[in-house]
Amino acid sequence: MRPLENIRVLDLSRVYAAPAGTMMLGDLGAEVIRVEQPGGSDSTRGWGPYAGGQSTYYLCANRNKKSILLDLKDEADREEFLELVRESDIVVDNFKTGDLKRMGLDYAQLKAVNPQVIHCSVTGFGQTGPLAFEPGFDPVIQAMSGLMDVTGEPDGVATKVGVPTADILTSHFVVIGILAALRQRDFTGEGQYIDLSLLDVQVSSLANVSSAYLNADFVSKRLGNRHNNVAPYQVFDCADGPLMFCVGTEGQYKKFCQAIERPEWMTDERFSDNAKRKANEDELVRLLTPIIAAKTRDEWIAILQEHKIPGGRVNSITEALEQPQVVARDLIGEIEHPAYGPVRFVKNPLQHSSLGIEYELAPPVLGEHSHLYVKQPKG
């Protein structure tokens, strides 16, 4: 039995943050039912590129789910939805603050029909505060959280991360919050409401950058591929391309000096400890650049592995997904859908000793399972 096998999730969400979270619940065995508007309510279904006529963006967040059609603005359909709520454990939505309340489907209404229901709402800014009613998309959140200000080259523009990192992190908190609420329900027998904000998540994920400001009044700035606190810790160009070097400890630095055949740098007053290396980082990088450029990436990787120093190629997406380590970890899966064929995907990274994650359902076409749950299926 999978851990969430007897749990039903009604998924009212769209785009990525919340759908990716409910997908993970489906991976863990939950029955996840996407409740979509007739005609479609998820804009990602129309975002290319496409595979078998399906959006690859939509495909990456919706495996292990079913899809039904209900118009929640229609009184009869709302009643059908509430009937499903009576038999469900979790409701997840990412409607703008206030929208579900206007439809008579906020947590108070859901709790009235099922006191044990757990309702998780994902919004850009949460249910309270001056921005509560404003829309918030991932790039806006990356900008407002400060993340963009510390991403990019020192003399370049503020830069967003190449994937929707605020959405991705929030999807994890969807799962964490729901699992915690389920555990609490085991003790109390009652459900609860989870108010999850993308801005809250991204600000809480500033890690050492926020800690430096809050505790030392230190404002981090863009450093490109360098590290705020450690040196040498960045990308260098080898003879045939870029390689990330992470010399993160004093022990690793001593090994690094041996690896580059500069043992005297261990006691050099400019570089003898990390604080001095950061203070003299430009000089250290200037001296290292021709040394690193003299060998290929494979040569350096062999040297780094010999000395147990972290480092890795700056891979393209093709190289990343086809590298031997990813193949060895069996990270790429495939599900067959009878209507549009095979769907390849990156598997859930959880690898438990006795918890078999299964991939049974390809991302559903719109309304594919309405006949199973809706009295009068639409469209």
Coordinates of C-alpha atoms in Angstrom, one line a residue:
M1 CA 0.0 0.0 0.0
R2 CA 1.3 3.4 -1.0
P3 CA 1.3 6.1 1.8
L4 CA -1.6 8.2 0.4
E5 CA -3.5 5.4 -1.3
N6 CA -6.8 6.1 0.6
I7 CA -6.6 9.9 0.1
R8 CA -8.6 11.8 -2.4
V9 CA -7.5 15.3 -3.7
L10 CA -9.7 17.7 -5.5
D11 CA -7.4 19.8 -7.6
L12 CA -8.8 23.2 -8.7
S13 CA -5.4 24.6 -9.6
R14 CA -3.7 25.8 -12.8
V15 CA -0.3 26.6 -14.2
Y16 CA 2.6 25.1 -12.1
A17 CA 3.0 25.7 -8.4
A18 CA -0.1 24.0 -7.1
P19 CA -0.5 21.4 -9.9
A20 CA 3.1 20.2 -9.4
G21 CA 2.3 19.8 -5.7
T22 CA -0.8 17.7 -6.3
M23 CA 1.2 15.7 -8.9
M24 CA 3.6 14.7 -6.1
L25 CA 0.6 13.7 -3.9
G26 CA -0.5 11.5 -6.9
D27 CA 2.9 10.0 -7.1
L28 CA 2.5 9.0 -3.4
G29 CA -0.7 7.2 -4.2
A30 CA -3.4 9.8 -3.7
E31 CA -6.4 9.9 -6.1
V32 CA -6.0 13.3 -7.6
I33 CA -9.0 14.7 -9.6
R34 CA -8.5 17.9 -11.6
V35 CA -11.7 19.9 -11.6
E36 CA -11.6 22.0 -14.7
Q37 CA -14.0 24.5 -16.3
P38 CA -15.8 23.4 -19.5
G39 CA -13.6 24.6 -22.4
G40 CA -10.5 24.5 -20.2
S41 CA -9.2 26.6 -17.3
D42 CA -5.5 25.9 -17.4
S43 CA -3.7 28.2 -19.7
T44 CA -0.6 25.9 -19.8
R45 CA -2.6 23.6 -22.1
G46 CA -2.0 26.2 -24.7
W47 CA 1.7 26.7 -24.1
G48 CA 4.0 25.1 -26.6
P49 CA 6.1 23.2 -27.6
Y50 CA 3.7 20.3 -28.1
A51 CA 4.0 16.5 -28.0
G52 CA 1.1 14.5 -29.5
G53 CA -0.9 17.7 -29.5
Q54 CA -0.4 18.2 -25.8
S55 CA 1.5 21.1 -24.2
T56 CA 4.8 19.9 -22.8
Y57 CA 4.5 22.5 -20.0
Y58 CA 1.1 21.0 -19.0
L59 CA 2.6 17.5 -19.2
C60 CA 5.3 18.2 -16.7
A61 CA 2.9 19.0 -13.8
N62 CA -0.1 16.7 -14.3
R63 CA 0.8 13.0 -14.3
N64 CA -1.1 10.6 -12.0
K65 CA -4.3 12.7 -12.2
K66 CA -7.8 12.5 -13.5
S67 CA -9.8 15.3 -15.1
I68 CA -13.4 16.2 -14.8
L69 CA -15.4 19.2 -16.0
L70 CA -17.6 21.3 -13.6
D71 CA -18.6 25.0 -14.0
L72 CA -18.2 26.2 -10.4
K73 CA -20.2 29.3 -11.3
D74 CA -23.2 27.1 -12.1
E75 CA -25.4 26.2 -9.0
A76 CA -26.0 22.6 -10.0
D77 CA -22.3 22.1 -10.7
R78 CA -21.3 23.7 -7.4
E79 CA -23.6 21.2 -5.6
E80 CA -21.9 18.3 -7.5
F81 CA -18.5 19.7 -6.4
L82 CA -19.7 19.9 -2.8
E83 CA -20.8 16.2 -3.0
L84 CA -17.3 15.4 -4.1
V85 CA -15.9 17.4 -1.2
R86 CA -18.0 15.3 1.2
E87 CA -16.0 12.2 0.0
S88 CA -12.6 13.9 -0.3
D89 CA -9.7 14.7 2.0
I90 CA -8.0 17.6 0.4
V91 CA -8.9 20.6 -1.8
V92 CA -6.2 22.5 -3.5
D93 CA -6.8 25.8 -5.4
N94 CA -4.9 28.7 -6.7
F95 CA -7.7 31.1 -7.4
K96 CA -7.1 34.8 -6.6
T97 CA -8.0 35.7 -3.1
G98 CA -11.7 36.1 -2.6
D99 CA -12.8 34.3 -5.8
L100 CA -13.9 31.1 -4.1
K101 CA -15.7 33.0 -1.4
R102 CA -17.7 34.8 -4.0
M103 CA -18.7 31.4 -5.5
G104 CA -19.7 30.1 -2.1
L105 CA -16.8 27.6 -2.0
D106 CA -14.4 29.0 0.5
Y107 CA -13.0 27.0 3.4
A108 CA -15.9 27.8 5.6
Q109 CA -18.4 26.3 3.1
L110 CA -16.2 23.3 2.5
K111 CA -15.7 22.7 6.2
A112 CA -19.5 22.9 6.7
V113 CA -20.0 19.9 4.4
N114 CA -16.8 18.0 5.5
P115 CA -15.2 19.1 8.8
Q116 CA -12.2 16.8 8.1
V117 CA -11.3 18.5 4.7
I118 CA -7.9 20.1 4.3
H119 CA -8.0 23.1 2.1
C120 CA -4.8 24.5 0.7
S121 CA -4.9 27.8 -1.2
V122 CA -1.9 28.9 -3.2
T123 CA -1.7 32.6 -4.2
G124 CA 0.9 35.1 -5.1
F125 CA 0.8 37.1 -1.9
G126 CA -1.4 35.2 0.6
Q127 CA -4.9 35.9 2.0
T128 CA -3.8 38.9 4.0
G129 CA -1.8 42.1 3.5
P130 CA -2.0 45.0 1.1
L131 CA -1.3 42.8 -2.0
A132 CA -3.6 40.0 -1.0
F133 CA -5.9 40.6 -4.0
E134 CA -3.2 41.1 -6.6
P135 CA -2.1 38.4 -9.1
G136 CA 1.4 37.1 -8.6
F137 CA 3.3 35.1 -11.3
D138 CA 6.7 33.5 -10.8
P139 CA 8.9 36.2 -12.4
V140 CA 7.1 38.9 -10.4
I141 CA 7.8 36.9 -7.2
Q142 CA 11.5 36.4 -8.2
A143 CA 11.7 40.2 -8.7
M144 CA 9.9 41.2 -5.5
S145 CA 11.6 38.7 -3.2
G146 CA 15.1 40.0 -4.0
L147 CA 16.1 36.8 -5.7
M148 CA 16.7 38.6 -9.1
D149 CA 18.8 41.3 -7.4
V150 CA 21.4 38.6 -6.4
T151 CA 21.3 36.7 -9.6
G152 CA 23.3 37.6 -12.7
E153 CA 26.7 39.2 -13.4
P154 CA 28.0 42.0 -11.2
D155 CA 27.9 44.6 -14.0
G156 CA 24.8 43.1 -15.6
V157 CA 21.1 43.4 -15.1
A158 CA 19.1 41.6 -12.4
T159 CA 18.2 38.1 -13.8
K160 CA 15.5 35.6 -13.1
V161 CA 16.4 31.9 -12.7
G162 CA 15.9 29.9 -15.9
V163 CA 13.1 27.8 -14.4
P164 CA 10.1 29.0 -12.3
T165 CA 11.9 28.6 -9.0
A166 CA 9.2 30.3 -6.9
D167 CA 6.6 28.0 -8.3
I168 CA 8.8 24.9 -7.9
L169 CA 9.6 25.7 -4.3
T170 CA 6.0 26.4 -3.5
S171 CA 4.9 23.1 -5.0
H172 CA 7.1 21.4 -2.3
F173 CA 5.5 23.4 0.4
V174 CA 2.1 22.4 -0.9
V175 CA 3.1 18.8 -0.2
I176 CA 4.8 19.5 3.1
G177 CA 1.8 21.5 4.4
I178 CA -0.7 18.9 3.4
L179 CA 1.2 16.0 4.8
A180 CA 1.6 17.9 8.1
A181 CA -2.2 18.7 8.1
L182 CA -3.0 15.0 7.4
R183 CA -0.8 14.0 10.3
Q184 CA -2.5 16.5 12.7
R185 CA -5.9 15.2 11.5
D186 CA -4.8 11.8 12.7
F187 CA -4.8 13.2 16.2
T188 CA -7.6 15.7 16.1
G189 CA -10.0 14.3 13.5
E190 CA -10.3 17.8 12.0
G191 CA -9.1 19.4 8.8
Q192 CA -7.7 22.9 8.4
Y193 CA -7.0 25.7 6.0
I194 CA -3.5 26.3 4.6
D195 CA -2.7 29.8 3.3
L196 CA 0.4 29.5 1.0
S197 CA 2.0 32.5 -0.7
L198 CA 4.6 32.4 -3.4
L199 CA 6.2 35.5 -2.0
D200 CA 6.4 34.0 1.5
V201 CA 8.0 30.9 0.1
Q202 CA 10.6 32.7 -2.0
V203 CA 11.5 35.1 0.8
S204 CA 11.9 32.2 3.2
S205 CA 14.2 30.6 0.6
L206 CA 16.8 33.4 0.5
A207 CA 18.8 31.3 3.0
N208 CA 22.3 32.7 3.7
V209 CA 21.5 35.9 1.8
S210 CA 18.7 36.9 4.2
S211 CA 20.6 35.7 7.2
A212 CA 23.6 37.9 6.2
Y213 CA 21.3 41.0 6.1
L214 CA 19.2 40.2 9.2
N215 CA 22.2 39.3 11.4
A216 CA 25.2 41.2 10.0
D217 CA 23.5 44.1 8.1
F218 CA 25.4 42.7 5.0
V219 CA 23.6 43.3 1.7
S220 CA 24.5 40.7 -0.9
K221 CA 24.9 41.7 -4.5
R222 CA 25.1 40.0 -7.8
L223 CA 28.4 38.0 -8.1
G224 CA 27.7 36.0 -11.3
N225 CA 28.9 32.5 -10.6
R226 CA 31.0 33.4 -7.6
H227 CA 29.8 32.7 -4.0
N228 CA 28.9 35.4 -1.4
N229 CA 31.0 33.8 1.3
V230 CA 33.5 31.3 -0.2
A231 CA 36.4 31.4 -2.6
P232 CA 37.4 29.9 -5.0
Y233 CA 33.8 28.9 -5.7
Q234 CA 32.8 29.6 -9.3
V235 CA 32.9 28.7 -13.0
F236 CA 36.2 28.7 -14.8
D237 CA 36.9 28.2 -18.5
C238 CA 38.9 25.0 -19.2
A239 CA 40.6 24.4 -22.5
D240 CA 37.3 23.0 -24.0
G241 CA 34.5 24.7 -22.0
P242 CA 33.2 25.8 -18.6
L243 CA 33.5 23.9 -15.3
M244 CA 32.1 24.7 -11.9
F245 CA 34.7 24.5 -9.1
C246 CA 33.5 24.5 -5.5
V247 CA 36.3 24.6 -3.0
G248 CA 34.1 24.9 0.1
T249 CA 36.2 24.1 3.1
E250 CA 39.8 24.8 4.3
G251 CA 40.6 21.1 3.9
Q252 CA 39.4 21.2 0.3
Y253 CA 41.4 24.3 -0.3
K254 CA 44.6 22.6 0.8
K255 CA 43.9 19.7 -1.4
F256 CA 43.1 22.1 -4.3
C257 CA 46.5 23.8 -3.8
Q258 CA 48.1 20.3 -4.2
A259 CA 45.9 19.6 -7.2
I260 CA 46.9 22.7 -9.1
E261 CA 50.5 22.3 -8.0
R262 CA 50.6 25.5 -6.0
P263 CA 51.3 24.1 -2.4
E264 CA 52.8 27.5 -1.4
W265 CA 49.3 29.1 -1.7
M266 CA 48.3 27.2 1.5
T267 CA 50.5 29.6 3.5
D268 CA 50.4 32.6 1.2
E269 CA 49.2 35.6 3.3
R270 CA 46.8 36.6 0.6
F271 CA 45.0 33.2 0.5
S272 CA 45.8 31.2 3.7
D273 CA 42.2 31.3 4.9
N274 CA 38.8 31.8 3.4
A275 CA 38.4 35.4 4.7
K276 CA 41.7 36.4 3.1
R277 CA 40.7 34.6 -0.1
K278 CA 37.4 36.5 -0.3
A279 CA 39.3 39.8 0.4
N280 CA 41.7 39.0 -2.4
E281 CA 39.4 37.1 -4.7
D282 CA 40.1 39.1 -7.8
E283 CA 43.8 38.4 -7.5
L284 CA 43.1 34.7 -6.8
V285 CA 40.9 34.4 -9.8
R286 CA 43.4 36.2 -12.0
L287 CA 46.1 33.7 -11.0
L288 CA 43.8 30.7 -11.3
T289 CA 42.4 31.5 -14.8
P290 CA 45.4 30.5 -16.9
I291 CA 46.1 27.4 -14.7
I292 CA 42.5 26.1 -15.2
A293 CA 42.5 27.0 -19.0
A294 CA 45.6 24.8 -19.5
K295 CA 43.6 21.5 -19.1
T296 CA 40.4 20.1 -20.5
R297 CA 37.2 19.6 -18.4
D298 CA 37.8 15.8 -18.4
E299 CA 41.3 16.3 -17.2
W300 CA 40.2 18.6 -14.4
I301 CA 37.3 16.4 -13.4
A302 CA 39.7 13.5 -13.0
I303 CA 42.0 15.6 -10.8
L304 CA 39.1 16.9 -8.7
Q305 CA 37.7 13.4 -8.2
E306 CA 41.2 12.2 -7.1
H307 CA 41.4 14.9 -4.5
K308 CA 37.7 14.7 -3.4
I309 CA 36.9 18.3 -4.5
P310 CA 33.4 19.1 -5.8
G311 CA 33.2 20.2 -9.4
G312 CA 31.1 19.6 -12.5
R313 CA 30.6 20.5 -16.1
V314 CA 28.2 23.3 -17.0
N315 CA 25.9 21.1 -19.0
S316 CA 23.4 21.9 -21.7
I317 CA 19.9 20.5 -21.0
T318 CA 20.7 17.7 -23.5
E319 CA 23.9 16.8 -21.6
A320 CA 22.2 17.1 -18.2
L321 CA 19.4 14.7 -19.1
E322 CA 21.7 12.2 -20.9
Q323 CA 24.7 12.2 -18.5
P324 CA 25.7 8.8 -17.1
Q325 CA 24.7 9.6 -13.5
V326 CA 21.1 10.5 -14.5
V327 CA 20.9 7.3 -16.6
A328 CA 22.3 5.3 -13.7
R329 CA 19.7 6.8 -11.3
D330 CA 16.9 5.8 -13.7
L331 CA 15.5 9.4 -13.6
I332 CA 13.7 9.4 -16.9
G333 CA 10.3 7.6 -17.1
E334 CA 7.6 7.1 -19.7
I335 CA 3.8 6.7 -19.5
E336 CA 1.6 5.7 -22.4
H337 CA -1.7 7.6 -23.0
P338 CA -4.2 5.9 -25.3
A339 CA -5.1 9.2 -27.1
Y340 CA -1.8 11.0 -27.6
G341 CA 0.9 8.3 -27.1
P342 CA 4.0 8.2 -24.9
V343 CA 4.9 10.9 -22.4
R344 CA 8.5 11.0 -21.1
F345 CA 9.2 12.8 -17.9
V346 CA 11.7 13.3 -15.1
K347 CA 10.6 11.0 -12.2
N348 CA 9.9 12.0 -8.7
P349 CA 13.4 12.1 -7.0
L350 CA 12.2 10.3 -3.8
Q351 CA 13.8 6.9 -3.5
H352 CA 12.6 5.1 -0.4
S353 CA 13.8 1.6 0.5
S354 CA 10.2 0.2 0.7
L355 CA 8.0 2.9 -0.8
G356 CA 7.4 2.2 -4.5
I357 CA 6.3 5.3 -6.3
E358 CA 4.2 4.4 -9.4
Y359 CA 3.4 6.2 -12.6
E360 CA 0.1 4.9 -13.7
L361 CA -1.7 7.8 -15.3
A362 CA -0.5 10.1 -18.1
P363 CA -1.6 13.7 -17.8
P364 CA -5.3 13.6 -18.7
V365 CA -7.0 15.3 -21.6
L366 CA -9.6 17.8 -20.6
G367 CA -12.6 16.1 -18.9
E368 CA -11.2 12.7 -19.6
H369 CA -12.7 11.1 -16.4
S370 CA -15.9 13.1 -16.1
H371 CA -18.0 10.0 -16.7
L372 CA -16.6 8.5 -13.5
Y373 CA -17.5 11.3 -11.2
V374 CA -20.1 13.7 -12.7
K375 CA -23.8 12.9 -12.9
Q376 CA -24.2 14.7 -16.2
P377 CA -20.8 15.0 -17.9
K378 CA -20.2 18.1 -20.0
G379 CA -18.5 18.6 -23.3

